[in-house]
Amino acid sequence: MLEELEIHNLGPIRSALIAPAGGMTAITGETGAGKSMLLSAIRLISGGPSDGVSVGASEAWAQGVFEVASSPAAVAAAHEAGFEPEDGELFLSRKVPASGRSRSMLSGRSVPRSVLGSIAAELVTIHGQADQLRIASSTRQREFLDRYAGDDVALVAYGKAWNALRAM
């Protein structure tokens, strides 16, 4: 669950700190209120592209603090990347310079952007007008289909066979 989202110099937002309440959070507001920049920040820390640095700023930065104790898949993705959540939390952040390459960080250490993407895929779901991050992933689509099929025995057998094939 997202515990905190901090944004600096992303589009029109110079500085913002948001601490959503537990459960589902709906972001609503008038046109121009900054809803899309909040989504841009979430996409940014999820390994997505940047919507731009604020005019006159040298870089944009966003960080999300996530409670991961209730997300074993996110913890597994972090372990796979060599990270152990500290106090049940992971910090996903990205720094985007006005020109040049961005820098992705997981709990204070540099990581490839894809690592943020794999962990965020387990933590973030965005629903909006034609926006749904989880279902866009082919991995997620297979998971949904496997769950729908309801044949865990066949799925486990296939997983073992696939891993044996990859090992060869």
Short mmCIF file of C-alpha atoms in Angstrom, two decimals:
data_model
loop_
_atom_site.label_atom_id
_atom_site.label_comp_id
_atom_site.label_asym_id
_atom_site.label_seq_id
_atom_site.Cartn_x
_atom_site.Cartn_y
_atom_site.Cartn_z
CA MET A 1 0.00 0.00 0.00
CA LEU A 2 1.22 3.49 -0.84
CA GLU A 3 1.96 5.23 2.45
CA GLU A 4 3.50 8.40 1.04
CA LEU A 5 4.15 10.04 -2.33
CA GLU A 6 6.60 12.91 -2.54
CA ILE A 7 7.07 14.96 -5.71
CA HIS A 8 9.50 17.73 -6.63
CA ASN A 9 9.62 19.75 -9.86
CA LEU A 10 7.38 17.47 -11.91
CA GLY A 11 5.43 19.51 -14.44
CA PRO A 12 3.62 22.32 -12.60
CA ILE A 13 4.17 20.73 -9.15
CA ARG A 14 7.14 22.31 -7.39
CA SER A 15 6.75 20.30 -4.20
CA ALA A 16 4.05 18.02 -2.82
CA LEU A 17 3.80 15.37 -0.12
CA ILE A 18 0.75 13.13 -0.09
CA ALA A 19 -0.08 10.51 2.54
CA PRO A 20 -3.18 8.64 1.33
CA ALA A 21 -5.46 6.93 3.83
CA GLY A 22 -5.60 3.14 4.00
CA GLY A 23 -7.65 1.24 1.44
CA MET A 24 -8.65 2.52 -1.97
CA THR A 25 -7.72 6.07 -2.88
CA ALA A 26 -9.59 8.00 -5.53
CA ILE A 27 -7.95 11.09 -6.97
CA THR A 28 -10.58 13.57 -8.09
CA GLY A 29 -10.68 17.29 -8.78
CA GLU A 30 -11.26 20.07 -11.24
CA THR A 31 -9.46 20.26 -14.55
CA GLY A 32 -5.96 21.61 -13.95
CA ALA A 33 -5.88 20.61 -10.28
CA GLY A 34 -2.85 18.35 -10.79
CA LYS A 35 -4.45 14.89 -10.90
CA SER A 36 -2.49 13.90 -13.99
CA MET A 37 0.80 14.95 -12.35
CA LEU A 38 0.10 12.65 -9.40
CA LEU A 39 -0.42 9.82 -11.87
CA SER A 40 2.76 10.88 -13.69
CA ALA A 41 4.67 10.65 -10.42
CA ILE A 42 3.29 7.16 -9.76
CA ARG A 43 4.18 6.11 -13.30
CA LEU A 44 7.64 7.60 -12.84
CA ILE A 45 8.39 5.57 -9.71
CA SER A 46 6.89 2.56 -11.50
CA GLY A 47 9.61 2.74 -14.15
CA GLY A 48 7.52 4.59 -16.72
CA PRO A 49 8.44 7.63 -18.80
CA SER A 50 8.63 11.14 -17.39
CA ASP A 51 6.17 13.86 -18.32
CA GLY A 52 8.82 16.51 -17.84
CA VAL A 53 10.77 18.61 -15.44
CA SER A 54 9.23 21.86 -14.17
CA VAL A 55 10.21 24.93 -16.17
CA GLY A 56 13.39 26.39 -14.69
CA ALA A 57 14.23 23.30 -12.61
CA SER A 58 17.33 21.18 -13.17
CA GLU A 59 15.62 17.90 -12.29
CA ALA A 60 12.36 16.28 -11.23
CA TRP A 61 12.14 13.74 -8.42
CA ALA A 62 9.42 11.45 -7.12
CA GLN A 63 9.42 8.89 -4.33
CA GLY A 64 6.81 6.46 -3.10
CA VAL A 65 6.97 4.74 0.26
CA PHE A 66 5.14 1.42 0.16
CA GLU A 67 4.13 -0.90 2.98
CA VAL A 68 4.83 -4.35 1.53
CA ALA A 69 4.14 -6.75 4.41
CA SER A 70 0.76 -7.60 2.86
CA SER A 71 2.23 -8.08 -0.64
CA PRO A 72 4.31 -11.27 -0.77
CA ALA A 73 4.72 -10.86 -4.55
CA ALA A 74 6.32 -7.42 -4.09
CA VAL A 75 8.59 -8.79 -1.35
CA ALA A 76 9.58 -11.68 -3.67
CA ALA A 77 10.34 -9.21 -6.48
CA ALA A 78 12.47 -7.17 -4.08
CA HIS A 79 14.33 -10.30 -2.92
CA GLU A 80 14.95 -11.26 -6.54
CA ALA A 81 16.56 -7.84 -7.04
CA GLY A 82 18.68 -8.34 -3.91
CA PHE A 83 16.68 -6.16 -1.51
CA GLU A 84 15.14 -6.82 1.86
CA PRO A 85 12.28 -4.50 2.89
CA GLU A 86 13.22 -2.49 5.95
CA ASP A 87 10.49 -2.32 8.61
CA GLY A 88 8.09 -3.77 6.03
CA GLU A 89 8.61 -0.85 3.63
CA LEU A 90 10.18 -0.22 0.24
CA PHE A 91 11.12 3.20 -1.14
CA LEU A 92 10.80 3.53 -4.93
CA SER A 93 12.22 6.74 -6.39
CA ARG A 94 13.30 8.28 -9.67
CA LYS A 95 15.29 11.37 -10.43
CA VAL A 96 14.92 12.82 -13.93
CA PRO A 97 17.34 15.56 -15.04
CA ALA A 98 16.18 18.26 -17.46
CA SER A 99 18.56 16.61 -19.93
CA GLY A 100 20.24 13.23 -19.72
CA ARG A 101 19.37 9.88 -18.21
CA SER A 102 17.12 9.31 -15.24
CA ARG A 103 18.24 7.51 -12.09
CA SER A 104 16.12 4.81 -10.45
CA MET A 105 16.48 3.97 -6.78
CA LEU A 106 15.09 1.21 -4.60
CA SER A 107 15.37 1.88 -0.88
CA GLY A 108 18.28 4.25 -1.46
CA ARG A 109 20.30 2.10 -3.91
CA SER A 110 20.55 2.50 -7.68
CA VAL A 111 18.68 -0.12 -9.70
CA PRO A 112 17.67 -0.55 -13.33
CA ARG A 113 14.35 1.08 -14.19
CA SER A 114 12.93 -2.39 -14.90
CA VAL A 115 13.37 -3.34 -11.22
CA LEU A 116 11.09 -0.48 -10.18
CA GLY A 117 8.64 -1.65 -12.82
CA SER A 118 8.57 -5.25 -11.61
CA ILE A 119 8.05 -4.26 -7.97
CA ALA A 120 5.52 -1.52 -8.73
CA ALA A 121 3.53 -3.97 -10.86
CA GLU A 122 2.82 -5.83 -7.61
CA LEU A 123 1.96 -2.69 -5.64
CA VAL A 124 0.13 -0.24 -7.91
CA THR A 125 -3.07 -0.49 -9.90
CA ILE A 126 -4.32 2.58 -11.72
CA HIS A 127 -7.88 2.66 -12.99
CA GLY A 128 -8.91 5.54 -15.17
CA GLN A 129 -10.02 6.46 -18.64
CA ALA A 130 -8.22 3.71 -20.62
CA ASP A 131 -5.65 3.40 -17.82
CA GLN A 132 -5.02 0.06 -16.12
CA LEU A 133 -1.37 -0.78 -15.55
CA ARG A 134 -1.63 -4.35 -14.29
CA ILE A 135 -3.65 -5.82 -17.14
CA ALA A 136 -1.28 -4.24 -19.71
CA SER A 137 1.49 -6.62 -18.65
CA SER A 138 1.62 -9.94 -20.53
CA THR A 139 2.82 -11.57 -17.30
CA ARG A 140 -0.30 -10.32 -15.51
CA GLN A 141 -2.53 -11.49 -18.34
CA ARG A 142 -1.11 -15.03 -18.01
CA GLU A 143 -1.61 -14.90 -14.23
CA PHE A 144 -5.26 -13.87 -14.68
CA LEU A 145 -5.83 -16.66 -17.20
CA ASP A 146 -4.10 -19.23 -14.97
CA ARG A 147 -6.23 -18.14 -12.02
CA TYR A 148 -9.38 -18.31 -14.16
CA ALA A 149 -8.48 -21.83 -15.37
CA GLY A 150 -8.32 -22.94 -11.73
CA ASP A 151 -6.02 -25.91 -12.38
CA ASP A 152 -3.20 -25.40 -9.89
CA VAL A 153 -1.91 -28.96 -10.35
CA ALA A 154 -1.36 -28.42 -14.08
CA LEU A 155 0.15 -24.98 -13.43
CA VAL A 156 2.69 -26.35 -10.93
CA ALA A 157 3.60 -29.21 -13.29
CA TYR A 158 4.06 -26.76 -16.17
CA GLY A 159 6.21 -24.48 -13.98
CA LYS A 160 8.49 -27.37 -13.04
CA ALA A 161 8.80 -28.47 -16.67
CA TRP A 162 9.50 -24.90 -17.82
CA ASN A 163 12.20 -24.41 -15.18
CA ALA A 164 13.80 -27.74 -16.13
CA LEU A 165 13.83 -26.70 -19.78
CA ARG A 166 15.38 -23.31 -18.97
CA ALA A 167 18.02 -25.03 -16.81
CA MET A 168 19.08 -27.16 -19.79
#
